[in-house]
GROMACS .gro file of C-alpha atoms in nm:
model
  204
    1UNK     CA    1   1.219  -1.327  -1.299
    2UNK     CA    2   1.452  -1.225  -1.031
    3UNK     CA    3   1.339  -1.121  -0.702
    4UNK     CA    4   1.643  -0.916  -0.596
    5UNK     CA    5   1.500  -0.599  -0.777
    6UNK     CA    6   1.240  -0.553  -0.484
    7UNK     CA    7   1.500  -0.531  -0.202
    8UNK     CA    8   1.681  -0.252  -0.368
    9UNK     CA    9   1.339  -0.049  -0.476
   10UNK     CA   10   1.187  -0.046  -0.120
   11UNK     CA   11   1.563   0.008   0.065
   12UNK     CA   12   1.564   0.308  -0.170
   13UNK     CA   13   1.252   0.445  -0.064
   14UNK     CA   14   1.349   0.407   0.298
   15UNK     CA   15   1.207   0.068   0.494
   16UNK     CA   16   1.039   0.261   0.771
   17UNK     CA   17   0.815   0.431   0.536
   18UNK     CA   18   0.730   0.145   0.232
   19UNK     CA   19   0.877  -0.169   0.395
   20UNK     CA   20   0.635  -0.339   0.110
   21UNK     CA   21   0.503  -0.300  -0.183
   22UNK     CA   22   0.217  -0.437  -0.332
   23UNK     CA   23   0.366  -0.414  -0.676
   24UNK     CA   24   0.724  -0.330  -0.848
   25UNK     CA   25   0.747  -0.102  -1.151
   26UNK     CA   26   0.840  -0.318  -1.436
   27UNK     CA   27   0.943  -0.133  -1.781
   28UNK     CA   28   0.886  -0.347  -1.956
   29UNK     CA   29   0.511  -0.388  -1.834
   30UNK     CA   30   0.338  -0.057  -1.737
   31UNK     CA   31   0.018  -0.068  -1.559
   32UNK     CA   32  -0.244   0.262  -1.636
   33UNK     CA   33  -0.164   0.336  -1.252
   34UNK     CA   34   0.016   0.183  -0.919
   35UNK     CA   35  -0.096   0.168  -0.581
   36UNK     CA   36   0.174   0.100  -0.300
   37UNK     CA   37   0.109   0.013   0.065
   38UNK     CA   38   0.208   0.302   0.301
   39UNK     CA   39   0.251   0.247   0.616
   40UNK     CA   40   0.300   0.595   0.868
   41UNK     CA   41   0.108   0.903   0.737
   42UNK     CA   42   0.217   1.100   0.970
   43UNK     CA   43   0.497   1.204   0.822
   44UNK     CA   44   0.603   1.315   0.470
   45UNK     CA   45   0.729   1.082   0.216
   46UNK     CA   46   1.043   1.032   0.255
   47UNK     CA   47   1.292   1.046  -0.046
   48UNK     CA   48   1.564   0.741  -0.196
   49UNK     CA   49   1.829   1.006  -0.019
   50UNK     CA   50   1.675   1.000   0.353
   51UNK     CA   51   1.829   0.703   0.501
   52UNK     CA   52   1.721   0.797   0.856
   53UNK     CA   53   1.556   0.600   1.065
   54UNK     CA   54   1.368   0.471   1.382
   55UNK     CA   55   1.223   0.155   1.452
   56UNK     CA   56   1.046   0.218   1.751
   57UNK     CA   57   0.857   0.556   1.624
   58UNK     CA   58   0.697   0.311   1.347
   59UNK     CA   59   0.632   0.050   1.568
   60UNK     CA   60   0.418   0.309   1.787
   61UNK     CA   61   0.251   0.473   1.498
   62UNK     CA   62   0.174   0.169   1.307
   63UNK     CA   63  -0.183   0.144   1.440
   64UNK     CA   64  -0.259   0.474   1.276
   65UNK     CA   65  -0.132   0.456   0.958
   66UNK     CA   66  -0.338   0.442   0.685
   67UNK     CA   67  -0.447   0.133   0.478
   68UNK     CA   68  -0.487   0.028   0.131
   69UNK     CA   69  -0.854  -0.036   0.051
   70UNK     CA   70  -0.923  -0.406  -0.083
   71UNK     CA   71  -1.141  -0.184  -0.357
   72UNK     CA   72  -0.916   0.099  -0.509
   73UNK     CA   73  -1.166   0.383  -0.584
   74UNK     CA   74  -0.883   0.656  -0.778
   75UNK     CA   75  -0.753   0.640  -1.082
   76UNK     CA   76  -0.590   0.894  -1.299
   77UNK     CA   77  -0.783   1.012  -1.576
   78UNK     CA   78  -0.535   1.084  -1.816
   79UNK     CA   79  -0.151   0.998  -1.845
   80UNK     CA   80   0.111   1.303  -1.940
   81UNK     CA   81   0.207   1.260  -2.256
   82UNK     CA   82   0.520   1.096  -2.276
   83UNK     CA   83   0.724   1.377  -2.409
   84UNK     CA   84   0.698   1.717  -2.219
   85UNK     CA   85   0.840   2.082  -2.264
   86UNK     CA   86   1.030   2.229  -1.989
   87UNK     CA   87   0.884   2.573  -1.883
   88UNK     CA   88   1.065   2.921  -1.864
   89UNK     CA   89   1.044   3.116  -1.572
   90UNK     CA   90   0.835   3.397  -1.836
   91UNK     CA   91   0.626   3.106  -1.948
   92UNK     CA   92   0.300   2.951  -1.853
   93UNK     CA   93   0.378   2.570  -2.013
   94UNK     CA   94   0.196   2.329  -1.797
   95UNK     CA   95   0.244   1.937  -1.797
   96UNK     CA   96   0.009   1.822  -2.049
   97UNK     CA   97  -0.265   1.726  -2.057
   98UNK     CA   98  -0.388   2.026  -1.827
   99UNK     CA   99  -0.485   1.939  -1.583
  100UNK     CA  100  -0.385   1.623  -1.446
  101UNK     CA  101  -0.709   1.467  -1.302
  102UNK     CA  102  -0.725   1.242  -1.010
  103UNK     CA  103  -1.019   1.072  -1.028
  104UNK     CA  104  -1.332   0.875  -0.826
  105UNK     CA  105  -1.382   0.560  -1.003
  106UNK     CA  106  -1.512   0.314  -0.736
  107UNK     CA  107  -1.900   0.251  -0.651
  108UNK     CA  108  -2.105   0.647  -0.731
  109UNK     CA  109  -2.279   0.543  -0.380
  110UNK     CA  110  -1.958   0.639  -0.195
  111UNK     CA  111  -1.861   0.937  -0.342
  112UNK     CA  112  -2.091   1.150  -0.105
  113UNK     CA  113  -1.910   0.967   0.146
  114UNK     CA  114  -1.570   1.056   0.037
  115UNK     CA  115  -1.350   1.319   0.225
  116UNK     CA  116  -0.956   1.399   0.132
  117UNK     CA  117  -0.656   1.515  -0.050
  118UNK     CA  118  -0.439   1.422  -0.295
  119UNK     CA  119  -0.067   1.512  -0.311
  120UNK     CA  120   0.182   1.499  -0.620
  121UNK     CA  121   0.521   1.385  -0.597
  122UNK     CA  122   0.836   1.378  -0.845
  123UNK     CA  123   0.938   0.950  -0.932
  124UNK     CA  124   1.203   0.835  -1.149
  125UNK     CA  125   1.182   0.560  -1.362
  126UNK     CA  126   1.188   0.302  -1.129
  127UNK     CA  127   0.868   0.445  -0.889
  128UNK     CA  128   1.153   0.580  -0.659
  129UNK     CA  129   1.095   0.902  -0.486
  130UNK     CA  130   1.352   1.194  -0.588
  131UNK     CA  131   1.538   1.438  -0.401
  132UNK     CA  132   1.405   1.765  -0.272
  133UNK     CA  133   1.584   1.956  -0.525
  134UNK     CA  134   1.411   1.755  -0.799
  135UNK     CA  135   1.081   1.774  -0.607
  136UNK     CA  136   1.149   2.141  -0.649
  137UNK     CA  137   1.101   2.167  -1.055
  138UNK     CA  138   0.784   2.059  -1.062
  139UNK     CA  139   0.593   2.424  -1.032
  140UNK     CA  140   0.228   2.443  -0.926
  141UNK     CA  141  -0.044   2.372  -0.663
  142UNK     CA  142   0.091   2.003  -0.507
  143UNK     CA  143  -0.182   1.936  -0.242
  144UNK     CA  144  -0.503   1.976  -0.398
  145UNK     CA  145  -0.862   1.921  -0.134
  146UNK     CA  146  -1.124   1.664  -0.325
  147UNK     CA  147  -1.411   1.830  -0.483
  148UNK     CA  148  -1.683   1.756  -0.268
  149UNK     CA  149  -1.916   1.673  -0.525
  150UNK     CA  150  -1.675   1.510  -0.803
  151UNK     CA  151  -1.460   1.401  -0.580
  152UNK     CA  152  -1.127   1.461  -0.830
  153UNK     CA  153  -0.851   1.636  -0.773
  154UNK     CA  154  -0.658   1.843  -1.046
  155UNK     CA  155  -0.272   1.989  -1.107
  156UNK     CA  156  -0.188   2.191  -1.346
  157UNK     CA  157   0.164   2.158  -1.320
  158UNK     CA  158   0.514   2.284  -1.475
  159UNK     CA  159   0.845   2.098  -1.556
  160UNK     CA  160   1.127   2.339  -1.444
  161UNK     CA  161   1.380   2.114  -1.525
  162UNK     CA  162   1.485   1.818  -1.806
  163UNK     CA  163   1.670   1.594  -1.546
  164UNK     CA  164   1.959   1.543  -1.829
  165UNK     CA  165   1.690   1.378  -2.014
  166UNK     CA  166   1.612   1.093  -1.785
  167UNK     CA  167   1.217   0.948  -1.780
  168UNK     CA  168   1.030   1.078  -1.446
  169UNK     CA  169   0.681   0.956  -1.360
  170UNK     CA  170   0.456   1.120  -1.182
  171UNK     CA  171   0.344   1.011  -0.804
  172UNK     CA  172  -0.023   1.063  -0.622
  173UNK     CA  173  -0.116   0.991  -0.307
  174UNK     CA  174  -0.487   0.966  -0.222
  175UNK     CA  175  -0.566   1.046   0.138
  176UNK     CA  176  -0.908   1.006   0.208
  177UNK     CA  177  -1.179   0.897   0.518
  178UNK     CA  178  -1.531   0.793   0.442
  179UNK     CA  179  -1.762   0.920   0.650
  180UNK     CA  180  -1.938   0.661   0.916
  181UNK     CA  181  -1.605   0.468   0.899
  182UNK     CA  182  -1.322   0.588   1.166
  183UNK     CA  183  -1.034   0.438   0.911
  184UNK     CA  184  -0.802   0.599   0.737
  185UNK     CA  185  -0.721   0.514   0.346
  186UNK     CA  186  -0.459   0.580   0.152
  187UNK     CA  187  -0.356   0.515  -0.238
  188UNK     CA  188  -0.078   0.591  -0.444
  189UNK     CA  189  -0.105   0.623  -0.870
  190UNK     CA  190   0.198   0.648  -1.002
  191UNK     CA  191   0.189   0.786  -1.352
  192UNK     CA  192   0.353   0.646  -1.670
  193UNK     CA  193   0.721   0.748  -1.764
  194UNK     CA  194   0.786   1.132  -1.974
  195UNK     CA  195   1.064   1.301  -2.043
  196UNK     CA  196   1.115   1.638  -2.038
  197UNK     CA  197   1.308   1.792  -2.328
  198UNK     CA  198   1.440   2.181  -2.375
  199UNK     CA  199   1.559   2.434  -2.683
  200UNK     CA  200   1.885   2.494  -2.540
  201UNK     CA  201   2.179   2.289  -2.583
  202UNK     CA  202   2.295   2.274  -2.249
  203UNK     CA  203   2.012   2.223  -1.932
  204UNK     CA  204   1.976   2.058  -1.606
   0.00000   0.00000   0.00000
């Protein structure tokens, strides 16, 4: 296939934050999850609209960014189904299933080890982060600590808006240390594609 599709996904995402990924989102071929390289965790995650930039800041905080284990050790439990029901501002209608489980799946002799948090982000189709003001209609608890004996991480989570009835996916990132080792991991799930549907005729 054609390699010109993985320029345009990571120049979306911004180069100073994901200048590679370890795997493009194909729809026609949907792995159970995703994870990307990230390279500066200093800093949020930037969105497809923040085109800023600085070479030099990355280039100094490069030696402490997080990396991606050779062994991934989260997965997500479950996927949202792939249609979901926007919720009211008088409802309680949570993404289902609820709740979305981030969860330990490498070797059970690391778990004890196992100190972090896991974040949720809003993707379109494509794996691409979305703007703030998409970020902000998806209700609910986004940074979750992991439970220090399960060592998951649940959302339960509401769709405040359809997005004109485009498919979103679902983004976590895994930040994590194991203690005796002075690295930092990181690991990024992105979900399979939903939409997000409505009773009224006219919605954003």
């Amino acid at each position: 296939g054609g390699g010109g599709g993985n320029d345009s996904l990571s120049s979306s995402i911004g180069r100073d934050r994901l200048p590679s990924l370890s795997a493009i989102i194909s729809p026609s071929s949907q792995p159970a999850h995703l994870v990307l390289s990230l390279q500066n965790h200093n800093r949020p995650l930037r969105s497809r609209d923040d085109t800023s930039s600085s070479g030099a800041a990355h280039s100094s905080s490069e030696s402490m960014s997080p990396i991606e284990p050779a062994i991934k050790l989260f997965s997500l439990h479950m996927e949202p189904r792939a249609k979901q029901r926007k919720s009211y501002q008088n409802e309680n209608r949570y993404i289902a299933p609820k709740p979305l489980t981030v969860s330990f799946t490498g070797d059970a002799h690391l778990r004890p080890r196992v100190r972090g948090t896991v974040s949720v982000f809003l993707a379109d189709n494509q794996g691409t982060l979305m703007d703030d003001a998409s970020q902000d209609m998806v209700a609910g608890k986004k940074t979750v600590v992991l439970e220090p004996n399960s060592c998951r991480g649940d959302f339960e989570l509401k769709m405040c808006g359809t997005f004109r009835g485009a498919l979103v996916r679902l983004l976590f990132e895994v930040r994590y240390e194991l203690d005796g080792d002075s690295r930092k991991y990181v690991e990024r799930i992105l979900s399979n594609a939903f939409s997000v549907y409505t009773n009224k005729k006219l919605n954003h």
